[in-house]
mmCIF file of C-alpha atoms in Angstrom:
data_model
loop_
_atom_site.group_PDB
_atom_site.id
_atom_site.type_symbol
_atom_site.label_atom_id
_atom_site.label_comp_id
_atom_site.label_asym_id
_atom_site.label_seq_id
_atom_site.Cartn_x
_atom_site.Cartn_y
_atom_site.Cartn_z
ATOM 1 C CA LEU A 522 97.267 17.035 -73.662
ATOM 2 C CA LEU A 523 99.662 15.273 -76.041
ATOM 3 C CA ALA A 524 101.111 18.634 -77.122
ATOM 4 C CA SER A 525 101.759 19.567 -73.501
ATOM 5 C CA LEU A 526 103.385 16.225 -72.742
ATOM 6 C CA VAL A 527 105.692 16.374 -75.776
ATOM 7 C CA SER A 528 106.577 19.987 -74.960
ATOM 8 C CA TYR A 529 107.352 19.056 -71.380
ATOM 9 C CA VAL A 530 109.651 16.213 -72.464
ATOM 10 C CA ALA A 531 111.485 18.475 -74.942
ATOM 11 C CA LEU A 532 111.950 21.195 -72.331
ATOM 12 C CA ASP A 533 113.085 18.652 -69.747
ATOM 13 C CA ARG A 534 115.754 17.370 -72.155
ATOM 14 C CA ALA A 535 116.953 20.916 -72.775
ATOM 15 C CA LYS A 536 117.083 21.538 -69.021
ATOM 16 C CA SER A 537 119.043 18.324 -68.457
ATOM 17 C CA ALA A 538 121.539 19.251 -71.169
ATOM 18 C CA PHE A 539 122.004 22.698 -69.647
ATOM 19 C CA THR A 540 122.415 21.294 -66.137
ATOM 20 C CA GLY A 541 124.984 18.783 -67.356
ATOM 21 C CA PHE A 542 126.818 21.564 -69.163
ATOM 22 C CA ILE A 543 127.061 23.631 -65.978
ATOM 23 C CA GLU A 544 127.991 20.688 -63.749
ATOM 24 C CA GLN A 545 130.688 19.338 -66.075
ATOM 25 C CA GLU A 546 132.041 21.748 -68.654
ATOM 26 C CA GLN A 547 131.807 25.003 -66.733
ATOM 27 C CA ARG A 548 133.068 23.367 -63.539
ATOM 28 C CA LEU A 549 136.098 21.974 -65.377
ATOM 29 C CA LEU A 550 136.981 25.404 -66.737
ATOM 30 C CA LEU A 551 136.606 26.914 -63.275
ATOM 31 C CA ASN A 552 138.823 24.201 -61.781
ATOM 32 C CA TYR A 553 141.515 24.705 -64.419
ATOM 33 C CA THR A 554 141.593 28.455 -63.834
ATOM 34 C CA GLU A 555 141.621 27.999 -60.048
ATOM 35 C CA LEU A 556 144.491 25.493 -60.380
ATOM 36 C CA TYR A 557 146.401 28.108 -62.340
ATOM 37 C CA ALA A 558 145.658 30.779 -59.722
ATOM 38 C CA ASN A 559 146.732 28.487 -56.873
ATOM 39 C CA GLY A 560 149.949 27.686 -58.729
ATOM 40 C CA LEU A 561 150.724 31.372 -59.102
ATOM 41 C CA GLN A 562 149.936 31.969 -55.424
ATOM 42 C CA MET A 563 152.160 29.077 -54.345
ATOM 43 C CA GLY A 564 155.040 30.411 -56.395
ATOM 44 C CA GLN A 565 154.700 33.914 -55.016
ATOM 45 C CA ALA A 566 154.394 32.667 -51.439
ATOM 46 C CA LEU A 567 157.458 30.443 -51.852
ATOM 47 C CA ARG A 568 159.440 33.414 -53.134
ATOM 48 C CA ASN A 569 158.226 35.454 -50.168
ATOM 49 C CA ILE A 570 159.418 32.701 -47.822
ATOM 50 C CA ILE A 571 162.859 32.871 -49.416
ATOM 51 C CA LEU A 572 162.945 36.671 -49.305
ATOM 52 C CA ASP A 573 161.781 36.870 -45.692
ATOM 53 C CA PRO A 574 162.009 33.558 -43.814
ATOM 54 C CA ALA A 575 160.429 35.157 -40.736
ATOM 55 C CA ASN A 576 157.263 36.157 -42.640
ATOM 56 C CA ALA A 577 154.587 33.907 -41.102
ATOM 57 C CA LYS A 578 151.975 35.119 -43.603
ATOM 58 C CA ALA A 579 154.086 33.798 -46.498
ATOM 59 C CA TYR A 580 154.020 30.314 -44.970
ATOM 60 C CA GLN A 581 150.254 30.553 -44.404
ATOM 61 C CA ASN A 582 149.677 31.684 -47.984
ATOM 62 C CA PHE A 583 151.877 28.902 -49.311
ATOM 63 C CA ASP A 584 150.098 26.243 -47.253
ATOM 64 C CA LYS A 585 146.657 27.532 -48.260
ATOM 65 C CA ALA A 586 147.543 27.593 -51.967
ATOM 66 C CA THR A 587 149.137 24.132 -51.704
ATOM 67 C CA GLU A 588 146.027 22.709 -50.065
ATOM 68 C CA GLY A 589 143.810 24.348 -52.704
ATOM 69 C CA MET A 590 145.972 23.055 -55.544
ATOM 70 C CA ASP A 591 146.020 19.470 -54.324
ATOM 71 C CA SER A 592 142.306 19.416 -53.499
ATOM 72 C CA LEU A 593 141.411 20.847 -56.901
ATOM 73 C CA LEU A 594 143.640 18.348 -58.683
ATOM 74 C CA ASN A 595 141.730 15.493 -57.047
ATOM 75 C CA ASP A 596 138.350 17.040 -57.820
ATOM 76 C CA THR A 597 139.350 17.765 -61.413
ATOM 77 C CA ARG A 598 140.698 14.247 -61.929
ATOM 78 C CA ASP A 599 137.255 12.929 -60.930
ATOM 79 C CA LEU A 600 135.570 15.274 -63.429
ATOM 80 C CA THR A 601 137.771 14.208 -66.348
ATOM 81 C CA ARG A 602 137.398 10.437 -65.913
ATOM 82 C CA ALA A 603 135.083 10.183 -68.945
ATOM 83 C CA ASP A 604 137.475 12.055 -71.255
ATOM 84 C CA GLY A 605 140.670 10.203 -72.087
ATOM 85 C CA ALA A 606 142.525 13.203 -73.530
ATOM 86 C CA GLN A 607 141.813 15.444 -70.561
ATOM 87 C CA THR A 608 142.551 12.629 -68.124
ATOM 88 C CA ALA A 609 145.937 12.041 -69.772
ATOM 89 C CA ALA A 610 146.802 15.744 -69.804
ATOM 90 C CA LEU A 611 145.797 16.092 -66.169
ATOM 91 C CA ALA A 612 147.812 12.981 -65.232
ATOM 92 C CA GLY A 613 150.895 14.701 -66.643
ATOM 93 C CA ILE A 614 150.164 17.766 -64.532
ATOM 94 C CA ILE A 615 149.642 15.618 -61.432
ATOM 95 C CA GLU A 616 152.960 13.881 -62.085
ATOM 96 C CA ARG A 617 154.762 17.215 -62.405
ATOM 97 C CA ARG A 618 152.962 18.501 -59.319
ATOM 98 C CA SER A 619 154.394 15.584 -57.374
ATOM 99 C CA LEU A 620 157.900 16.617 -58.463
ATOM 100 C CA GLN A 621 157.141 20.216 -57.626
ATOM 101 C CA LYS A 622 155.975 19.314 -54.126
ATOM 102 C CA GLY A 623 159.271 17.540 -53.471
ATOM 103 C CA PHE A 624 161.257 20.555 -54.643
ATOM 104 C CA GLN A 625 159.099 22.905 -52.585
ATOM 105 C CA LYS A 626 159.626 20.793 -49.488
ATOM 106 C CA GLU A 627 163.387 20.831 -50.053
ATOM 107 C CA ILE A 628 163.353 24.590 -50.596
ATOM 108 C CA ARG A 629 161.461 25.186 -47.359
ATOM 109 C CA GLY A 630 163.883 22.905 -45.548
ATOM 110 C CA LEU A 631 166.824 24.852 -46.922
ATOM 111 C CA VAL A 632 165.261 28.155 -45.859
ATOM 112 C CA GLU A 633 164.479 26.824 -42.398
ATOM 113 C CA GLY A 634 168.095 25.627 -42.157
ATOM 114 C CA GLY A 635 169.367 29.106 -43.021
ATOM 115 C CA GLN A 636 170.549 28.126 -46.500
ATOM 116 C CA VAL A 637 168.671 30.832 -48.393
ATOM 117 C CA GLU A 638 171.102 30.990 -51.316
ATOM 118 C CA ALA A 639 170.814 27.239 -51.869
ATOM 119 C CA ALA A 640 167.023 27.612 -51.713
ATOM 120 C CA LYS A 641 167.144 30.323 -54.395
ATOM 121 C CA GLU A 642 169.283 28.111 -56.606
ATOM 122 C CA MET A 643 166.893 25.184 -56.237
ATOM 123 C CA LEU A 644 163.919 27.447 -56.891
ATOM 124 C CA ASN A 645 165.451 28.688 -60.135
ATOM 125 C CA ALA A 646 166.963 25.400 -61.293
ATOM 126 C CA LYS A 647 164.245 22.902 -60.376
ATOM 127 C CA GLU A 648 160.972 24.257 -58.981
ATOM 128 C CA THR A 649 160.394 27.053 -61.492
ATOM 129 C CA PRO A 650 160.961 24.873 -64.607
ATOM 130 C CA VAL A 651 158.481 22.298 -63.275
ATOM 131 C CA TRP A 652 155.958 25.068 -62.548
ATOM 132 C CA ARG A 653 156.368 26.294 -66.128
ATOM 133 C CA GLU A 654 155.470 22.823 -67.404
ATOM 134 C CA ILE A 655 152.442 22.677 -65.083
ATOM 135 C CA ARG A 656 151.458 26.187 -66.138
ATOM 136 C CA GLN A 657 151.631 25.328 -69.838
ATOM 137 C CA GLY A 658 149.607 22.164 -69.283
ATOM 138 C CA LEU A 659 146.939 24.151 -67.456
ATOM 139 C CA LEU A 660 146.880 26.850 -70.141
ATOM 140 C CA ASP A 661 146.453 24.153 -72.799
ATOM 141 C CA LEU A 662 143.580 22.586 -70.834
ATOM 142 C CA ILE A 663 141.950 26.002 -70.367
ATOM 143 C CA LYS A 664 142.154 26.693 -74.107
ATOM 144 C CA THR A 665 140.738 23.273 -74.978
ATOM 145 C CA GLN A 666 137.972 23.612 -72.405
ATOM 146 C CA LYS A 667 136.961 27.034 -73.715
ATOM 147 C CA GLY A 668 136.558 25.464 -77.164
ATOM 148 C CA ARG A 669 134.509 22.611 -75.734
ATOM 149 C CA ILE A 670 132.308 25.077 -73.874
ATOM 150 C CA LYS A 671 131.697 27.109 -77.000
ATOM 151 C CA ALA A 672 130.623 23.962 -78.892
ATOM 152 C CA GLU A 673 128.478 22.729 -75.996
ATOM 153 C CA GLU A 674 126.820 26.152 -75.626
ATOM 154 C CA ALA A 675 125.779 25.958 -79.275
ATOM 155 C CA ALA A 676 124.431 22.422 -78.818
ATOM 156 C CA VAL A 677 122.473 23.387 -75.692
ATOM 157 C CA ARG A 678 121.096 26.461 -77.470
ATOM 158 C CA ASP A 679 120.047 24.282 -80.437
ATOM 159 C CA ARG A 680 118.254 21.839 -78.101
ATOM 160 C CA ALA A 681 116.449 24.697 -76.353
ATOM 161 C CA ASN A 682 115.436 26.215 -79.694
ATOM 162 C CA GLU A 683 114.158 22.835 -80.867
ATOM 163 C CA ALA A 684 112.136 22.474 -77.661
ATOM 164 C CA GLN A 685 110.625 25.905 -78.256
ATOM 165 C CA ARG A 686 109.725 25.065 -81.862
ATOM 166 C CA ILE A 687 108.151 21.749 -80.840
ATOM 167 C CA SER A 688 106.200 23.435 -78.086
ATOM 168 C CA LEU A 689 104.980 26.207 -80.363
ATOM 169 C CA GLY A 690 104.111 23.831 -83.184
ATOM 170 C CA LEU A 691 102.180 21.456 -80.955
ATOM 171 C CA SER A 692 100.418 24.335 -79.210
ATOM 172 C CA LEU A 693 99.309 25.722 -82.573
ATOM 173 C CA LEU A 694 98.223 22.258 -83.662
ATOM 174 C CA ALA A 695 96.261 21.815 -80.441
ATOM 175 C CA ALA A 696 94.660 25.237 -80.792
ATOM 176 C CA GLY A 697 93.693 24.535 -84.416
#
């Protein structure tokens, strides 16, 4: 009975560690990669708006990617609250995103006002450099998170192996 109880506790700890790993570390990596994808989509849609101001799909794609980006930034900020380094890095991205949103709004206004050349100039001079900073910040976070995941995978595997050894040892002891 004692062997079963100790085995259960060890397995429960391993399960909790694995669940926490999925809910935190894997979710952060997914959010970072989705932020990157939304940023790319926003940029492409904005360029499509400039190239063809009558293209309604370009506006829809831009709005959808913008909504996804901003929603993910909020969700990701909540996930990083316990990690000062990630919180600081994400705060820098959020700050740059705020600048980017202003530039994007101006660019759309220029396009809607028929000033496509001015919109192109603003895209190249202001919006694109800010996106590059956001992009690099996201790539850095992705790289860091992949390293954290690799370390956490090893720790979770070690806890599961320990639970198996405890369970086997206590089962053999109980059987003997």
